[in-house]
Amino acid sequence: MRGLRLQDVADKAGVSVSTVSNVVRDRPHVSAKMRHKVQTAIDELGYRPNRVARQLATGRTGFIALAFMQITNPYFAELGQMMSRVAERAGYRVLFEETGASLEAERELLTDLDSSLVDGILLQPSAISQRELARTRTDVPLVLLGEASAPLTLDHVMIDNVAAAREITADLIAAGCRRIAFVGHEETALSETSRQRLLGYQEALQAAGLGVDPARLVAFDAAPVGTVPSAHLPIGRALDRGLDADALVCRDDLVAFGAIRAAQERGLRIPADLAITGWDNTWASALAFPGLTTVSPNLATLASTAFGLLAERIDGYAGAGRHVVTSHSIVRRESSPPPAAGGE
Amino acid sequence: MRGLRLQDVADKAGVSVSTVSNVVRDRPHVSAKMRHKVQTAIDELGYRPNRVARQLATGRTGFIALAFMQITNPYFAELGQMMSRVAERAGYRVLFEETGASLEAERELLTDLDSSLVDGILLQPSAISQRELARTRTDVPLVLLGEASAPLTLDHVMIDNVAAAREITADLIAAGCRRIAFVGHEETALSETSRQRLLGYQEALQAAGLGVDPARLVAFDAAPVGTVPSAHLPIGRALDRGLDADALVCRDDLVAFGAIRAAQERGLRIPADLAITGWDNTWASALAFPGLTTVSPNLATLASTAFGLLAERIDGYAGAGRHVVTSHSIVRRESSPPPAAGGE
DNA sequence: TTGAAAGCGCTAACAG
DNA sequence: CTGTTAGCGCTTTCAA
């Protein structure tokens, strides 16, 4: 089977390699007779085209890279799954690339991966600066995902984090919560993601005439990459120190799971004693008890939009960066009180 | 930057392409002087080798495929992460391939992917039969993962599912549980995985002189691929129908999470009223409340063993199939009573 | 419509 | 130790 070339098929069928090539690629201008003769030879020999040789000849690999912090975060697993499906329909394969949120890994990705290995890159940056991104060689098409601020020159797809944070916080207020804390933003280096979500949280409080109490901001640094997340420990400590809150707006679902655990360990009823919300709507938020109220990005739209932009770049589009905001919704489950519940 | 060839570097440095090639690949027998001259040219030009051309010339891609049901299952995400790290150290990249547990996808993988795209395949089969696997063309090196029975001709890495199931069940018995149910095996088509875990469960019960009551087997079909798992619904129904059990040995962690939710919805205390165990020890089992007692495969060993076997095959080993059993342990958390607890 | 031949960029014999 | 050259298997003009 190995080493079966276009030439072998051509010999067997008594035609030229280019005719066989045309048949293999299903191109027009091949007579039905030829096509049949060649197809027979292909079938009998069990010929399969060598993708690498084709890649070298065409200059395209049919691969795109999808780079993010880590695959064990269910949000990225779901994003990756969705992206693979979208890409597959267009004949692309997706290569997952973990950066571990490290600056070097993100840099390396942009320089090292260009080497004709992929036709384009989808990157959800977490460490690299906007300036460095802007300066990056435009060698290989690049589309950015997520809320990190992106240079105007690059394509970028995100959801409106500020609005979503505002909405989910407003929901809690409408349900009667008055002492709402924000949980899970970074302690040492605030990420752009956390910044935007904090902003929306603050806006919602102010719009309701509620003060923003710094004592209700529970920051901590996430567990090291590859480690089991353990958000329940710092949250537990905050509760033990007497955090004065009737609701927790968590930075993401993983933090929210930790919050649920910390609350339950302390015998707090959710949402009666403490409402909890998350962010991402991954599978686990439906399976948690109580079910987690959370921000749900429209992953299908996000993935197809991002892939679409990248495909256009690959096909030669060279215009200015396009910044697209895709939709989200709030999924209400049992971890937050129903809006109809009224005041305290 | 694009279209910068070995020849360009050679011209600039005033040497031949093969010398440049030798420098790029860091091969011996190049004088320090030459090396320096060439390296300077490489740096000034910003040359990067074209991986695809190298692939065509060497016949190796540096890719291996890792194929499994679905990436959103945290076990596979963690396995994939671990495998990527192991492979990276050996200079390989891992291509994730979702089969969705479909027979066609697994077949396609073995025929379609061989086309010089990857140097080898790691497959955790779920639908394809042992006979079909045995008959598969040995075109591209293949190593099987998981407990599906594998043909003797192929390499295979797994943990001892029967023993692990026996151990975790015996643990529950030692802690005083007497009415232990098994939860989450398939209703319509029992998988080999479930079969082995059921077997170990049964053996432990019999070894303790406890009868095996068919009424304590709670089977149901998993949610369709890509859907939110909802094991809590069928488990809830079983509880409502009066399932007579003081412990649930769950097929895997996802089922266990559903069991926790179903139990908590009904006000059952875990483990006092109902002990629950899982399988996989994914990150979520530490974050659940109560923390989940679960079987923990040694993922690092599993990944490096499987990769090692595959690398040997890629490097030409052509001997008989090797079947390796890697270690596991039981991680005890709060969802099961401590062994010291004694009788009821 | 079909065929011949020149690359795609790199590696690896072999010669010098 | 360095250079020359013939592939790797496919695509793609360009002639026929």
XYZ file of C-alpha atoms (C1' of nucleotides) in Angstrom:
720
model
C 0.000 0.000 0.000
C 2.784 2.357 0.836
C 4.469 4.210 -1.987
C 1.504 3.971 -4.296
C 1.811 7.015 -6.507
C -0.243 8.865 -9.025
C 2.157 7.431 -11.587
C 1.252 3.871 -10.636
C -2.397 4.564 -11.285
C -1.538 6.282 -14.546
C 0.498 3.276 -15.691
C -2.255 0.856 -14.838
C -4.922 2.914 -16.578
C -2.684 3.745 -19.484
C -3.089 7.500 -19.104
C -1.010 10.381 -17.870
C -0.574 11.448 -14.273
C -2.319 14.744 -14.861
C -5.433 12.964 -16.023
C -5.402 10.829 -12.932
C -4.868 13.938 -10.862
C -7.871 15.545 -12.499
C -10.022 12.543 -11.739
C -8.853 12.342 -8.144
C -9.676 15.970 -7.572
C -12.944 15.611 -9.420
C -12.227 18.379 -11.864
C -14.275 19.097 -14.981
C -13.066 18.555 -18.526
C -12.468 14.875 -18.152
C -14.453 12.604 -20.407
C -16.730 10.120 -18.724
C -14.857 7.321 -20.395
C -11.484 8.410 -19.068
C -12.952 9.056 -15.675
C -14.337 5.577 -15.493
C -11.137 3.938 -16.646
C -9.076 5.856 -14.146
C -11.526 5.342 -11.307
C -11.381 1.612 -11.881
C -7.606 1.637 -11.637
C -7.794 3.724 -8.473
C -10.228 1.327 -6.867
C -8.343 -1.776 -7.869
C -5.068 -0.438 -6.612
C -6.576 1.133 -3.526
C -4.818 4.364 -4.269
C -5.008 7.251 -1.793
C -3.464 10.617 -2.575
C -0.513 11.732 -0.531
C -1.727 14.796 1.353
C 1.727 16.072 2.144
C 2.806 16.125 -1.471
C -0.370 17.951 -2.301
C 0.318 20.419 0.477
C 3.742 21.143 -0.911
C 2.448 21.599 -4.412
C -0.489 23.816 -3.501
C 1.064 25.683 -0.610
C -1.943 24.911 1.557
C -2.141 22.445 4.387
C -5.849 22.352 5.132
C -5.007 22.824 8.807
C -5.888 25.702 11.034
C -4.614 26.068 14.567
C -6.902 26.862 17.483
C -4.868 28.132 20.396
C -6.085 28.732 23.928
C -4.949 28.379 27.530
C -5.865 24.808 28.251
C -8.044 22.082 26.893
C -9.171 20.858 30.318
C -11.199 23.998 30.782
C -14.587 22.801 29.552
C -15.249 26.076 27.789
C -12.289 25.536 25.516
C -13.141 21.890 25.002
C -16.592 22.894 23.818
C -15.229 25.720 21.707
C -12.753 23.327 20.140
C -15.423 20.780 19.422
C -17.618 23.381 17.788
C -14.760 24.859 15.795
C -13.722 21.441 14.513
C -17.202 20.817 13.212
C -17.444 24.163 11.510
C -14.003 23.775 9.961
C -14.644 20.240 8.825
C -17.541 21.386 6.679
C -15.119 23.635 4.832
C -12.554 20.894 4.443
C -10.244 22.030 7.210
C -8.828 20.170 10.167
C -8.231 21.915 13.482
C -4.986 21.590 15.360
C -5.399 22.314 19.075
C -2.603 24.254 20.660
C -2.342 24.806 24.414
C -0.545 27.927 25.514
C -0.895 27.407 29.232
C -1.481 31.167 29.326
C 2.245 31.654 28.959
C 3.650 34.573 27.050
C 6.412 32.567 25.439
C 3.971 29.947 24.217
C 1.808 32.590 22.596
C 4.820 34.195 20.975
C 6.164 30.905 19.757
C 2.811 30.091 18.279
C 2.888 33.159 16.090
C 6.432 32.663 14.907
C 6.967 28.940 14.964
C 3.688 27.689 13.657
C 3.704 29.846 10.568
C 6.153 27.531 8.931
C 3.670 26.260 6.438
C 2.159 23.940 9.001
C -1.179 25.698 9.149
C -3.099 27.946 6.803
C -4.313 30.177 9.601
C -4.484 30.656 13.339
C -7.360 31.256 15.725
C -5.930 32.578 18.956
C -7.563 33.336 22.258
C -4.739 35.365 23.781
C -4.240 35.657 27.490
C -0.738 36.905 28.061
C 0.488 38.622 24.943
C 0.025 42.374 24.728
C -2.049 44.187 22.206
C 1.004 46.034 20.954
C 2.971 42.893 20.379
C 0.044 41.351 18.556
C -0.264 44.388 16.346
C 3.346 44.120 15.420
C 3.163 40.447 14.627
C 4.116 39.477 11.118
C 1.115 39.065 8.936
C 2.647 35.973 7.485
C -0.178 33.673 8.332
C -3.806 34.754 8.673
C -4.811 35.357 12.269
C -8.148 35.851 13.989
C -8.421 36.668 17.677
C -11.011 35.270 20.032
C -12.107 36.448 23.418
C -12.167 39.705 25.219
C -8.521 40.663 25.414
C -8.242 44.001 23.686
C -7.173 43.503 20.113
C -5.398 45.811 17.714
C -7.577 47.437 15.073
C -5.603 45.798 12.329
C -6.594 42.277 13.297
C -9.892 40.422 13.073
C -11.508 39.794 16.418
C -14.605 37.953 17.601
C -15.975 38.278 21.098
C -19.149 38.602 23.125
C -20.033 41.793 24.980
C -18.659 40.942 28.389
C -19.597 44.206 29.994
C -23.202 43.905 28.902
C -23.432 40.270 29.938
C -22.004 41.014 33.371
C -24.428 43.881 33.712
C -27.343 41.671 32.764
C -26.582 38.807 35.084
C -25.958 41.208 37.968
C -29.153 43.104 37.214
C -30.967 39.788 37.275
C -29.797 39.171 40.811
C -30.837 42.649 41.831
C -34.268 42.139 40.298
C -34.561 38.945 42.299
C -33.955 40.831 45.512
C -30.241 40.437 46.119
C -28.659 43.554 47.544
C -25.233 42.505 48.797
C -23.704 41.110 45.642
C -20.039 40.134 45.607
C -17.783 39.526 42.600
C -15.588 36.468 42.843
C -12.605 35.041 41.069
C -10.773 37.834 39.325
C -6.994 37.649 39.451
C -5.257 39.006 42.489
C -1.860 39.880 41.040
C -2.533 40.650 37.392
C -6.085 41.472 36.440
C -6.959 39.963 33.081
C -8.876 41.909 30.483
C -11.624 39.324 30.799
C -12.006 39.949 34.511
C -11.744 43.693 34.006
C -14.694 43.772 31.646
C -16.826 41.510 33.770
C -16.052 43.564 36.864
C -16.996 46.668 34.955
C -20.403 45.331 33.977
C -20.987 44.170 37.543
C -20.177 47.646 38.813
C -22.389 49.333 36.253
C -25.352 47.197 37.218
C -24.909 47.983 40.900
C -24.660 51.677 40.235
C -27.621 51.675 37.899
C -29.641 50.214 40.761
C -28.351 52.799 43.174
C -26.385 50.215 45.102
C -22.915 51.086 46.266
C -19.881 49.135 45.173
C -18.143 47.829 48.256
C -14.490 46.835 47.690
C -14.882 44.362 50.528
C -17.159 42.405 48.224
C -14.458 41.755 45.658
C -12.969 38.321 46.251
C -9.818 38.036 44.168
C -7.447 35.111 44.038
C -5.025 33.555 41.642
C -6.193 30.564 39.714
C -4.583 27.207 40.263
C -1.502 26.592 38.160
C -2.184 25.199 34.739
C -2.673 21.482 34.717
C -3.614 21.425 38.348
C -7.021 20.663 39.708
C -8.790 23.972 40.188
C -9.534 24.655 43.810
C -11.543 27.843 43.868
C -13.502 26.508 46.826
C -10.592 27.137 49.185
C -10.156 30.913 48.791
C -13.907 31.368 48.550
C -14.351 29.339 51.711
C -11.822 31.529 53.455
C -13.674 34.643 52.358
C -16.922 33.249 53.708
C -15.241 32.292 56.973
C -13.900 35.805 57.300
C -17.480 36.991 57.226
C -17.947 38.090 53.649
C -21.176 40.066 53.748
C -22.997 38.872 50.644
C -26.297 37.419 49.535
C -25.076 36.666 46.028
C -21.842 35.843 44.231
C -21.235 36.819 40.632
C -18.441 34.451 39.679
C -15.929 35.194 36.960
C -16.565 31.827 35.288
C -18.210 28.460 35.782
C -15.168 26.851 37.376
C -15.068 29.533 40.028
C -18.816 29.125 40.485
C -18.425 25.391 41.093
C -15.907 26.198 43.763
C -18.347 28.702 45.238
C -21.134 26.125 45.305
C -18.879 23.705 47.095
C -17.666 26.288 49.601
C -21.238 27.351 50.337
C -22.497 23.820 50.755
C -19.607 22.870 52.997
C -20.733 25.675 55.279
C -24.354 24.673 55.221
C -25.511 27.677 53.257
C -28.615 27.123 51.179
C -28.364 28.102 47.521
C -29.947 30.403 46.507
C -31.878 31.163 49.694
C -28.815 32.117 51.733
C -26.476 32.761 48.854
C -27.192 33.072 45.155
C -24.429 32.071 42.754
C -23.896 32.741 39.063
C -21.244 31.559 36.641
C -20.040 32.255 33.144
C -19.692 30.006 30.074
C -22.612 27.583 30.359
C -20.481 24.500 29.937
C -22.004 21.047 30.331
C -21.106 20.961 34.007
C -23.274 23.965 34.809
C -26.346 21.952 33.928
C -25.174 18.961 35.927
C -24.236 20.855 39.074
C -26.569 20.962 42.023
C -28.147 23.350 42.163
C -28.081 23.985 38.432
C -25.959 27.006 37.744
C -27.331 30.288 36.444
C -24.730 31.453 33.978
C -23.817 33.573 30.977
C -24.097 31.529 27.826
C -22.073 32.669 24.832
C -23.560 31.491 21.567
C -20.777 29.087 20.749
C -22.116 28.040 17.368
C -22.228 31.623 16.159
C -18.925 32.469 17.732
C -17.184 29.544 16.084
C -18.675 29.979 12.644
C -18.067 33.713 12.673
C -14.443 33.335 13.663
C -13.850 30.558 11.201
C -15.552 32.551 8.465
C -13.287 35.530 9.009
C -10.236 33.319 8.999
C -11.321 31.534 5.838
C -11.732 34.889 4.121
C -8.222 35.890 5.145
C -6.868 32.592 3.896
C -8.629 33.210 0.616
C -6.853 36.488 0.249
C -8.901 39.154 1.989
C -6.432 41.794 3.133
C -8.610 44.615 4.456
C -8.627 46.160 7.896
C -9.432 44.234 11.042
C -13.058 43.360 11.598
C -14.358 43.316 15.131
C -17.476 41.243 15.526
C -19.565 40.966 18.675
C -21.561 37.766 18.811
C -24.621 37.115 20.913
C -24.977 35.711 24.393
C -27.809 34.978 26.756
C -28.396 34.419 30.441
C -29.351 30.856 31.295
C -31.345 30.859 34.519
C -31.192 27.791 36.699
C -31.691 27.082 40.389
C -28.548 28.693 41.767
C -30.132 32.133 41.587
C -33.575 33.127 42.863
C -36.327 33.502 40.272
C -36.747 37.124 39.137
C -40.351 37.082 40.293
C -39.239 36.468 43.877
C -39.323 40.182 44.677
C -37.542 41.965 47.545
C -35.895 40.429 50.561
C 9.070 36.401 4.604
C 7.135 33.990 2.515
C 8.968 31.947 -0.060
C 12.308 32.170 1.691
C 14.097 29.009 0.734
C 17.145 27.103 1.773
C 18.659 28.269 -1.491
C 18.254 31.910 -0.522
C 20.216 31.359 2.646
C 22.836 29.440 0.733
C 23.226 32.268 -1.765
C 23.555 34.846 0.953
C 26.105 32.831 2.894
C 27.924 31.754 -0.231
C 27.612 28.048 0.545
C 25.564 25.138 -0.748
C 22.057 24.229 0.278
C 23.156 21.013 1.893
C 25.462 22.881 4.211
C 22.643 25.172 5.203
C 20.430 22.150 5.647
C 23.037 20.591 7.914
C 23.230 23.721 10.006
C 19.466 24.051 10.255
C 19.128 20.493 11.422
C 22.075 20.879 13.747
C 23.961 17.957 12.314
C 27.581 17.142 13.094
C 30.442 17.432 10.617
C 30.012 21.121 9.992
C 32.946 23.354 10.824
C 32.348 26.008 13.435
C 33.284 28.641 10.929
C 30.732 27.493 8.352
C 28.132 27.086 11.016
C 28.601 30.613 12.173
C 28.518 32.067 8.696
C 25.343 30.200 7.833
C 23.675 30.980 11.118
C 24.280 34.658 10.552
C 22.637 34.488 7.165
C 19.693 32.586 8.647
C 19.217 35.173 11.340
C 19.541 38.147 9.035
C 17.086 36.743 6.574
C 14.756 35.403 9.227
C 14.678 32.063 7.508
C 12.385 29.328 8.801
C 12.392 25.858 7.283
C 9.315 24.713 5.424
C 7.976 21.809 7.441
C 5.831 20.443 4.670
C 8.727 20.153 2.265
C 10.682 18.408 4.963
C 7.776 16.069 5.556
C 7.673 15.136 1.906
C 11.377 14.545 1.734
C 11.636 12.499 4.916
C 8.333 10.701 4.715
C 7.537 11.722 8.269
C 5.094 14.330 9.434
C 5.879 14.592 13.119
C 2.159 14.275 13.816
C 0.363 11.555 15.650
C -3.394 11.322 15.905
C -5.185 10.764 19.199
C -8.712 9.571 18.553
C -11.486 9.202 21.108
C -15.215 9.690 21.478
C -15.415 13.317 22.429
C -13.210 16.038 23.729
C -15.845 17.487 26.056
C -15.560 14.448 28.273
C -13.037 15.698 30.826
C -11.272 12.364 30.887
C -10.353 12.688 27.245
C -9.427 16.327 27.640
C -6.994 15.369 30.386
C -5.698 12.407 28.441
C -5.181 14.630 25.432
C -3.365 17.221 27.470
C -1.076 14.618 28.953
C -0.430 12.947 25.625
C 0.430 16.261 23.986
C 3.030 16.929 26.625
C 4.585 13.511 26.351
C 4.642 13.702 22.575
C 6.051 17.200 22.518
C 9.137 16.064 24.387
C 9.802 13.629 21.570
C 9.214 16.239 18.902
C 5.726 15.177 17.948
C 2.513 17.137 17.719
C -0.809 15.533 18.574
C -3.819 15.848 16.326
C -7.102 15.323 18.212
C -9.725 13.388 16.374
C -13.290 13.010 17.657
C -15.121 9.885 16.608
C -18.377 10.610 18.370
C -18.360 6.888 19.146
C -19.512 6.254 15.592
C -18.409 3.206 13.721
C -17.963 5.044 10.445
C -15.787 7.679 12.065
C -13.518 5.017 13.535
C -13.294 3.239 10.209
C -12.609 6.423 8.319
C -9.892 7.253 10.767
C -8.015 4.085 9.991
C -8.321 4.389 6.242
C -8.469 8.098 5.580
C -5.910 9.363 8.009
C -3.167 7.041 6.896
C -2.541 9.189 3.877
C 0.770 10.401 5.120
C -0.891 12.931 7.387
C 0.237 11.300 10.600
C 3.069 8.998 11.548
C 0.916 6.965 13.879
C -2.479 6.678 15.521
C -3.530 6.300 19.140
C -7.099 5.097 19.174
C -9.506 4.551 22.013
C -12.102 2.519 20.143
C -15.694 2.403 21.168
C -17.676 1.065 18.255
C -15.356 -0.846 15.978
C -15.105 -4.579 16.496
C -12.011 -6.455 17.499
C -12.153 -8.462 14.283
C -12.312 -5.421 12.122
C -9.419 -3.886 13.996
C -7.368 -7.016 13.568
C -7.963 -6.922 9.857
C -7.013 -3.271 9.541
C -4.166 -2.514 7.199
C -0.950 -2.133 9.090
C -0.116 0.833 6.938
C 0.306 3.265 9.754
C 1.410 2.324 13.268
C -1.512 1.954 15.639
C -1.781 1.663 19.416
C -5.076 1.045 21.157
C -6.164 2.642 24.391
C -8.868 1.673 26.807
C -10.601 -1.504 27.737
C -12.257 -2.541 24.520
C -10.890 -5.971 23.756
C -8.020 -5.695 21.340
C -6.611 -8.190 18.863
C -3.384 -9.871 19.905
C -1.609 -8.433 16.910
C -1.979 -4.848 18.026
C -0.406 -2.897 20.870
C -2.812 -2.047 23.648
C -2.598 -0.042 26.857
C -5.248 -0.120 29.539
C -5.851 -0.224 33.248
C -7.310 -3.277 34.960
C -10.950 -2.306 35.023
C -12.146 -5.460 36.691
C -9.693 -5.086 39.553
C -10.429 -1.394 39.986
C -14.165 -2.011 40.084
C -13.591 -4.775 42.600
C -11.483 -2.518 44.782
C -13.812 0.433 44.851
C -16.768 -1.829 45.556
C -14.874 -3.651 48.302
C -14.087 -0.277 49.793
C -17.765 0.490 50.104
C -18.394 -2.895 51.644
C -15.586 -2.358 54.140
C -17.204 0.942 55.039
C -20.434 -0.805 55.870
C -22.467 -0.519 52.710
C -24.541 -3.609 51.982
C -27.027 -2.618 49.309
C -24.711 -1.446 46.574
C -26.106 -0.581 43.149
C -24.263 -0.210 39.857
C -25.269 2.789 37.794
C -24.813 4.040 34.264
C -24.023 1.091 32.033
C -25.663 1.141 28.618
C -29.175 -0.105 28.295
C -29.233 -1.175 24.685
C -25.644 -2.099 23.873
C -23.381 -2.856 26.790
C -19.906 -1.477 26.157
C -16.826 -3.492 26.968
C -15.930 -0.805 29.479
C -19.188 -1.236 31.338
C -18.946 -4.990 31.085
C -15.605 -5.100 32.853
C -16.629 -2.659 35.542
C -19.838 -4.578 36.166
C -17.798 -7.744 36.417
C -15.514 -6.337 39.087
C -18.496 -4.982 40.980
C -20.075 -8.399 40.929
C -16.905 -10.156 42.016
C -16.533 -7.876 45.015
C -20.098 -8.490 46.121
C -19.718 -12.222 45.808
C -16.377 -12.234 47.592
C -18.132 -10.555 50.507
C -20.945 -13.055 50.438
C -23.419 -10.453 49.275
C -25.913 -11.379 46.620
C -26.070 -9.604 43.291
C -29.556 -8.199 42.888
C -30.481 -7.363 39.261
C -32.837 -4.732 40.624
C -29.759 -2.834 41.696
C -28.483 -2.390 38.157
C -29.496 1.011 36.855
C -28.842 1.099 33.119
C -29.582 3.929 30.747
C -28.319 5.260 27.473
C -25.988 8.218 27.614
C -27.035 11.534 26.172
C -26.309 11.936 22.485
C -22.852 13.166 21.679
C -22.517 16.910 21.932
C -25.472 17.167 24.265
C -25.332 18.104 27.875
C -25.153 14.899 29.860
C -28.206 14.431 32.009
C -27.562 11.319 34.047
C -29.406 12.873 36.959
C -32.761 12.273 35.271
C -32.710 8.471 34.921
C -30.997 8.120 38.280
C -33.634 10.325 39.843
C -36.327 8.143 38.340
C -34.676 5.040 39.763
C -34.569 6.619 43.207
C -38.196 7.677 42.919
C -39.155 4.141 42.003
C -37.695 3.083 45.326
C -34.267 1.803 44.369
C -33.119 -0.068 47.457
C -29.499 1.023 47.819
C -27.113 2.531 50.331
C -24.354 3.078 47.757
C -23.989 3.697 44.035
C -20.973 2.516 42.081
C -21.149 4.741 39.030
C -19.727 3.793 35.655
C -17.818 7.063 35.403
C -17.490 10.509 36.942
C -20.107 12.097 34.707
C -22.671 9.551 35.829
C -21.569 10.119 39.417
C -22.152 13.849 39.114
C -25.644 13.096 37.919
C -26.094 10.762 40.864
C -24.947 13.433 43.298
C -27.392 15.859 41.834
C -30.259 13.375 41.867
C -29.540 12.471 45.488
C -29.297 16.060 46.622
C -32.487 17.023 44.834
C -34.221 14.393 46.918
C -32.680 15.507 50.166
C -30.505 12.444 50.583
C -27.326 12.981 52.557
C -24.112 11.819 50.923
C -22.627 9.513 52.060
C -24.795 8.972 55.159
C -27.927 8.015 53.227
C -26.258 7.167 49.971
C -22.589 6.700 49.156
C -21.478 7.478 45.605
C -18.334 6.594 43.684
C -17.145 7.568 40.211
C -14.474 6.644 37.729
C -11.729 8.741 36.077
C -10.742 11.258 38.739
C -11.112 14.223 36.453
C -10.731 17.737 37.840
C -14.444 17.982 38.462
C -14.415 15.113 40.940
C -12.293 17.180 43.304
C -14.487 20.232 42.854
C -17.813 18.466 43.353
C -19.566 18.593 46.688
C -19.145 16.269 48.337
C -15.773 15.457 46.802
C -16.093 12.321 44.719
C -14.464 9.032 45.634
C -13.306 7.652 42.337
C -11.004 5.350 40.410
C -7.933 7.235 39.306
C -6.045 5.875 36.317
C -2.433 6.933 36.312
C -2.714 9.186 33.313
C 0.957 10.103 33.138
C 1.982 6.470 32.966
C -0.802 5.587 30.606
C 0.125 8.363 28.204
C 3.849 7.816 28.225
C 3.451 4.063 27.871
C 1.116 4.364 24.931
C 3.233 6.986 23.270
C 6.348 4.924 23.832
C 4.850 1.897 22.134
C 3.721 3.999 19.218
C 7.113 5.653 18.875
C 8.736 2.222 18.745
C 6.372 1.158 15.987
C 7.087 4.341 14.079
C 10.772 3.622 14.421
C 10.296 0.268 12.814
C 9.415 -2.246 15.521
C 7.307 -4.895 13.851
C 6.871 -7.544 16.530
C 3.682 -8.937 17.972
C 1.162 -6.815 19.820
C 2.103 -5.800 23.330
C -0.609 -5.531 25.928
C 0.336 -3.331 28.839
C -1.695 -2.814 31.985
C -0.914 0.467 33.718
C -1.598 1.324 37.305
C -4.592 2.930 38.944
C -5.578 3.863 42.447
C -8.685 4.640 44.420
C -8.969 8.269 45.460
C -11.105 8.509 48.563
C -13.087 11.668 49.145
C -16.227 12.580 51.047
C -18.793 10.946 48.801
C -18.117 7.554 50.374
C -17.916 6.731 54.082
C -14.431 6.324 55.549
C -13.351 2.653 55.706
C -12.941 2.922 59.455
C -16.637 3.642 59.850
C -17.428 -0.001 60.446
C -20.903 -1.564 60.177
C -24.164 0.155 59.490
C -9.676 16.761 -23.741
C -5.181 14.769 -22.701
C -0.083 14.652 -21.982
C 4.691 16.410 -20.935
C 7.414 18.746 -17.954
C 8.642 22.201 -14.634
C 8.355 23.218 -10.145
C 6.869 23.222 -4.609
C 11.321 23.247 -0.646
C 13.760 19.964 1.531
C 16.683 15.628 2.374
C 20.114 12.326 1.443
C 23.191 9.828 -1.496
C 27.305 10.393 -3.563
C 31.348 12.870 -5.390
C 34.894 15.856 -4.701
C 34.013 18.885 5.432
C 31.353 20.791 1.480
C 28.858 20.717 -2.954
C 25.953 18.461 -6.651
C 22.025 16.282 -7.778
C 18.271 13.229 -7.845
C 14.252 12.413 -5.856
C 9.701 12.841 -2.305
C 4.304 12.841 -4.911
C 1.428 16.146 -6.434
C -0.288 20.373 -9.020
C -0.259 23.288 -12.823
C 0.975 25.752 -16.771
C 1.571 25.003 -21.532
C 1.553 22.282 -25.854
C -0.361 18.980 -28.603
